[in-house]
Amino acid sequence: MAKLRDTSRAATAPALDCLDFALDRGSPVPLYYQLARQLEEAIEHGVLAPGNLLGNEIDLSIRLGLSRPTVRQAIQTLVEKGLLVRRRGVGTQVVHSQVKRPLELSSLYDDLEAAGQGPATRVVRNETVPASADVGAALSLPEGSEVMLLERLRLTHGQPVALLCNYLPAGLLPLDSDRLESTGLYRMLRTAGITLHSARQTIGARRATPEEAARLDEEEGTAVLTMQRTAYDDTGRAVEYGTHIYRASRYAFDFQLLVRP
């Protein structure tokens, strides 16, 4: 993985000047892929931070001793992943690292914090509403029962990454908006003595509505990842039903698959 060589220069010189790369020209792995992968690792590990400049393609090719098409292909690979952006008159700039979340019964806030992603929250709605048929079924409550509705925008490094909509049985715990903006919902549940035990979860994808796209700072009709989850406590009671959407350019679910014996 690329490592910093002289951090004192990183703020004033193109960030690539401060990196060492191990490019194997005799490897069957294409050079553009080697470069793209090492740049991606540097971004994921925080060696390259949002806002760092990599310079233009000509400077990069000279600095690395690579052809311009090779550098262009590596950069384009990361642009398409949403990790880099080309800015006219500026060059190539790091935008952010993609959040890769393991499929565990954990909160997005805790996962982002553990990954050093600097999570922040804006509470959009925090109110009591009658349960729809779907929400009532998920929480094992009659349709029309009072439930708490939370809608929050989750951000990392000041950029939106997810729009979270959660329903909880009324009176389950106090839900203060100020506290919700400084911590995660699952952490608040644990603090209230509620032990999460299991969950049922469905992952999908669709196009964002105009309102969703605006909140996520995406173009209208952009594809987003979706997740529906019902979480249960250690008594088997349904304590939370969430319907979340995530920016596909900034977020991915990480699976580990095992072969059945």
GROMACS .gro file of N, CA and C in nm, residues 65-136:
model
  216
   65GLY      N    1   0.662   0.781  -1.420
   65GLY     CA    2   0.727   0.710  -1.530
   65GLY      C    3   0.633   0.619  -1.605
   66LEU      N    4   0.506   0.658  -1.615
   66LEU     CA    5   0.404   0.579  -1.684
   66LEU      C    6   0.351   0.658  -1.803
   67SER      N    7   0.290   0.586  -1.896
   67SER     CA    8   0.230   0.656  -2.009
   67SER      C    9   0.106   0.730  -1.963
   68ARG      N   10   0.073   0.834  -2.039
   68ARG     CA   11  -0.045   0.912  -2.001
   68ARG      C   12  -0.173   0.830  -2.010
   69PRO      N   13  -0.192   0.744  -2.115
   69PRO     CA   14  -0.313   0.660  -2.118
   69PRO      C   15  -0.325   0.568  -1.997
   70THR      N   16  -0.211   0.517  -1.948
   70THR     CA   17  -0.215   0.430  -1.829
   70THR      C   18  -0.265   0.507  -1.707
   71VAL      N   19  -0.210   0.627  -1.688
   71VAL     CA   20  -0.252   0.710  -1.575
   71VAL      C   21  -0.398   0.750  -1.591
   72ARG      N   22  -0.437   0.787  -1.714
   72ARG     CA   23  -0.575   0.830  -1.738
   72ARG      C   24  -0.673   0.717  -1.703
   73GLN      N   25  -0.639   0.593  -1.741
   73GLN     CA   26  -0.727   0.480  -1.714
   73GLN      C   27  -0.737   0.453  -1.564
   74ALA      N   28  -0.626   0.465  -1.492
   74ALA     CA   29  -0.628   0.444  -1.347
   74ALA      C   30  -0.714   0.550  -1.279
   75ILE      N   31  -0.695   0.676  -1.320
   75ILE     CA   32  -0.773   0.785  -1.262
   75ILE      C   33  -0.921   0.768  -1.293
   76GLN      N   34  -0.953   0.732  -1.417
   76GLN     CA   35  -1.093   0.716  -1.456
   76GLN      C   36  -1.161   0.606  -1.375
   77THR      N   37  -1.086   0.500  -1.345
   77THR     CA   38  -1.140   0.391  -1.263
   77THR      C   39  -1.188   0.443  -1.128
   78LEU      N   40  -1.109   0.532  -1.067
   78LEU     CA   41  -1.145   0.585  -0.935
   78LEU      C   42  -1.245   0.698  -0.944
   79VAL      N   43  -1.246   0.769  -1.056
   79VAL     CA   44  -1.351   0.870  -1.078
   79VAL      C   45  -1.487   0.800  -1.085
   80GLU      N   46  -1.494   0.688  -1.157
   80GLU     CA   47  -1.619   0.614  -1.170
   80GLU      C   48  -1.664   0.556  -1.037
   81LYS      N   49  -1.570   0.529  -0.946
   81LYS     CA   50  -1.606   0.481  -0.813
   81LYS      C   51  -1.642   0.595  -0.717
   82GLY      N   52  -1.626   0.719  -0.764
   82GLY     CA   53  -1.659   0.832  -0.680
   82GLY      C   54  -1.552   0.870  -0.580
   83LEU      N   55  -1.429   0.820  -0.599
   83LEU     CA   56  -1.322   0.849  -0.505
   83LEU      C   57  -1.241   0.972  -0.548
   84LEU      N   58  -1.235   0.999  -0.678
   84LEU     CA   59  -1.161   1.113  -0.731
   84LEU      C   60  -1.253   1.196  -0.820
   85VAL      N   61  -1.215   1.322  -0.839
   85VAL     CA   62  -1.288   1.409  -0.930
   85VAL      C   63  -1.186   1.492  -1.007
   86ARG      N   64  -1.215   1.515  -1.135
   86ARG     CA   65  -1.129   1.602  -1.217
   86ARG      C   66  -1.186   1.743  -1.213
   87ARG      N   67  -1.104   1.841  -1.177
   87ARG     CA   68  -1.149   1.979  -1.170
   87ARG      C   69  -1.067   2.063  -1.268
   88ARG      N   70  -1.137   2.134  -1.356
   88ARG     CA   71  -1.070   2.216  -1.457
   88ARG      C   72  -0.984   2.323  -1.389
   89GLY      N   73  -0.859   2.333  -1.431
   89GLY     CA   74  -0.768   2.431  -1.375
   89GLY      C   75  -0.707   2.391  -1.242
   90VAL      N   76  -0.750   2.277  -1.189
   90VAL     CA   77  -0.700   2.232  -1.058
   90VAL      C   78  -0.626   2.100  -1.072
   91GLY      N   79  -0.687   2.006  -1.144
   91GLY     CA   80  -0.629   1.873  -1.157
   91GLY      C   81  -0.719   1.770  -1.091
   92THR      N   82  -0.661   1.659  -1.058
   92THR     CA   83  -0.735   1.549  -0.997
   92THR      C   84  -0.733   1.564  -0.846
   93GLN      N   85  -0.850   1.550  -0.783
   93GLN     CA   86  -0.863   1.574  -0.640
   93GLN      C   87  -0.936   1.458  -0.574
   94VAL      N   88  -0.891   1.423  -0.453
   94VAL     CA   89  -0.958   1.320  -0.374
   94VAL      C   90  -1.091   1.376  -0.324
   95VAL      N   91  -1.197   1.301  -0.343
   95VAL     CA   92  -1.328   1.343  -0.295
   95VAL      C   93  -1.357   1.281  -0.160
   96HIS      N   94  -1.353   1.151  -0.153
   96HIS     CA   95  -1.380   1.080  -0.028
   96HIS      C   96  -1.350   0.934  -0.048
   97SER      N   97  -1.347   0.861   0.062
   97SER     CA   98  -1.335   0.715   0.053
   97SER      C   99  -1.474   0.655   0.057
   98GLN      N  100  -1.492   0.541  -0.007
   98GLN     CA  101  -1.620   0.474  -0.005
   98GLN      C  102  -1.636   0.398   0.125
   99VAL      N  103  -1.753   0.409   0.185
   99VAL     CA  104  -1.782   0.337   0.309
   99VAL      C  105  -1.814   0.193   0.273
  100LYS      N  106  -1.740   0.099   0.329
  100LYS     CA  107  -1.767  -0.044   0.310
  100LYS      C  108  -1.813  -0.099   0.444
  101ARG      N  109  -1.941  -0.136   0.450
  101ARG     CA  110  -2.001  -0.175   0.576
  101ARG      C  111  -2.021  -0.324   0.583
  102PRO      N  112  -1.974  -0.390   0.690
  102PRO     CA  113  -1.996  -0.534   0.704
  102PRO      C  114  -2.142  -0.561   0.735
  103LEU      N  115  -2.192  -0.677   0.693
  103LEU     CA  116  -2.330  -0.713   0.722
  103LEU      C  117  -2.337  -0.771   0.863
  104GLU      N  118  -2.352  -0.683   0.959
  104GLU     CA  119  -2.365  -0.721   1.098
  104GLU      C  120  -2.480  -0.642   1.158
  105LEU      N  121  -2.527  -0.685   1.277
  105LEU     CA  122  -2.630  -0.609   1.346
  105LEU      C  123  -2.562  -0.496   1.422
  106SER      N  124  -2.532  -0.390   1.348
  106SER     CA  125  -2.465  -0.273   1.406
  106SER      C  126  -2.524  -0.150   1.342
  107SER      N  127  -2.501  -0.035   1.403
  107SER     CA  128  -2.555   0.089   1.348
  107SER      C  129  -2.456   0.150   1.251
  108LEU      N  130  -2.510   0.225   1.155
  108LEU     CA  131  -2.424   0.294   1.059
  108LEU      C  132  -2.332   0.391   1.132
  109TYR      N  133  -2.384   0.460   1.234
  109TYR     CA  134  -2.303   0.556   1.309
  109TYR      C  135  -2.182   0.487   1.371
  110ASP      N  136  -2.204   0.373   1.437
  110ASP     CA  137  -2.093   0.301   1.501
  110ASP      C  138  -1.992   0.253   1.398
  111ASP      N  139  -2.041   0.203   1.283
  111ASP     CA  140  -1.950   0.154   1.179
  111ASP      C  141  -1.866   0.267   1.121
  112LEU      N  142  -1.929   0.383   1.097
  112LEU     CA  143  -1.854   0.496   1.043
  112LEU      C  144  -1.752   0.547   1.144
  113GLU      N  145  -1.792   0.555   1.269
  113GLU     CA  146  -1.700   0.602   1.373
  113GLU      C  147  -1.581   0.509   1.386
  114ALA      N  148  -1.607   0.376   1.384
  114ALA     CA  149  -1.498   0.278   1.396
  114ALA      C  150  -1.403   0.286   1.278
  115ALA      N  151  -1.455   0.326   1.161
  115ALA     CA  152  -1.372   0.337   1.040
  115ALA      C  153  -1.305   0.473   1.027
  116GLY      N  154  -1.322   0.560   1.127
  116GLY     CA  155  -1.260   0.692   1.122
  116GLY      C  156  -1.320   0.783   1.018
  117GLN      N  157  -1.450   0.765   0.987
  117GLN     CA  158  -1.514   0.842   0.880
  117GLN      C  159  -1.577   0.972   0.929
  118GLY      N  160  -1.566   1.004   1.058
  118GLY     CA  161  -1.619   1.131   1.108
  118GLY      C  162  -1.767   1.148   1.086
  119PRO      N  163  -1.854   1.056   1.142
  119PRO     CA  164  -1.997   1.065   1.116
  119PRO      C  165  -2.062   1.187   1.180
  120ALA      N  166  -2.162   1.240   1.112
  120ALA     CA  167  -2.245   1.348   1.165
  120ALA      C  168  -2.389   1.321   1.123
  121THR      N  169  -2.483   1.379   1.195
  121THR     CA  170  -2.625   1.350   1.172
  121THR      C  171  -2.706   1.479   1.172
  122ARG      N  172  -2.801   1.486   1.080
  122ARG     CA  173  -2.902   1.592   1.082
  122ARG      C  174  -3.038   1.525   1.097
  123VAL      N  175  -3.111   1.561   1.201
  123VAL     CA  176  -3.245   1.506   1.222
  123VAL      C  177  -3.343   1.583   1.134
  124VAL      N  178  -3.411   1.512   1.045
  124VAL     CA  179  -3.508   1.572   0.954
  124VAL      C  180  -3.648   1.567   1.014
  125ARG      N  181  -3.683   1.453   1.074
  125ARG     CA  182  -3.812   1.437   1.141
  125ARG      C  183  -3.794   1.357   1.268
  126ASN      N  184  -3.869   1.391   1.371
  126ASN     CA  185  -3.872   1.317   1.497
  126ASN      C  186  -4.009   1.340   1.557
  127GLU      N  187  -4.101   1.248   1.527
  127GLU     CA  188  -4.240   1.270   1.567
  127GLU      C  189  -4.312   1.137   1.583
  128THR      N  190  -4.430   1.142   1.643
  128THR     CA  191  -4.516   1.025   1.659
  128THR      C  192  -4.619   1.024   1.548
  129VAL      N  193  -4.635   0.908   1.481
  129VAL     CA  194  -4.727   0.896   1.368
  129VAL      C  195  -4.802   0.764   1.381
  130PRO      N  196  -4.917   0.751   1.314
  130PRO     CA  197  -4.985   0.620   1.311
  130PRO      C  198  -4.911   0.524   1.220
  131ALA      N  199  -4.903   0.399   1.261
  131ALA     CA  200  -4.830   0.299   1.183
  131ALA      C  201  -4.908   0.262   1.058
  132SER      N  202  -4.838   0.260   0.945
  132SER     CA  203  -4.897   0.208   0.822
  132SER      C  204  -4.908   0.056   0.835
  133ALA      N  205  -4.970  -0.007   0.736
  133ALA     CA  206  -4.983  -0.152   0.739
  133ALA      C  207  -4.845  -0.219   0.740
  134ASP      N  208  -4.753  -0.169   0.655
  134ASP     CA  209  -4.619  -0.229   0.647
  134ASP      C  210  -4.543  -0.212   0.778
  135VAL      N  211  -4.548  -0.091   0.834
  135VAL     CA  212  -4.476  -0.065   0.959
  135VAL      C  213  -4.536  -0.147   1.072
  136GLY      N  214  -4.670  -0.152   1.080
  136GLY     CA  215  -4.734  -0.231   1.184
  136GLY      C  216  -4.697  -0.377   1.175
   0.00000   0.00000   0.00000
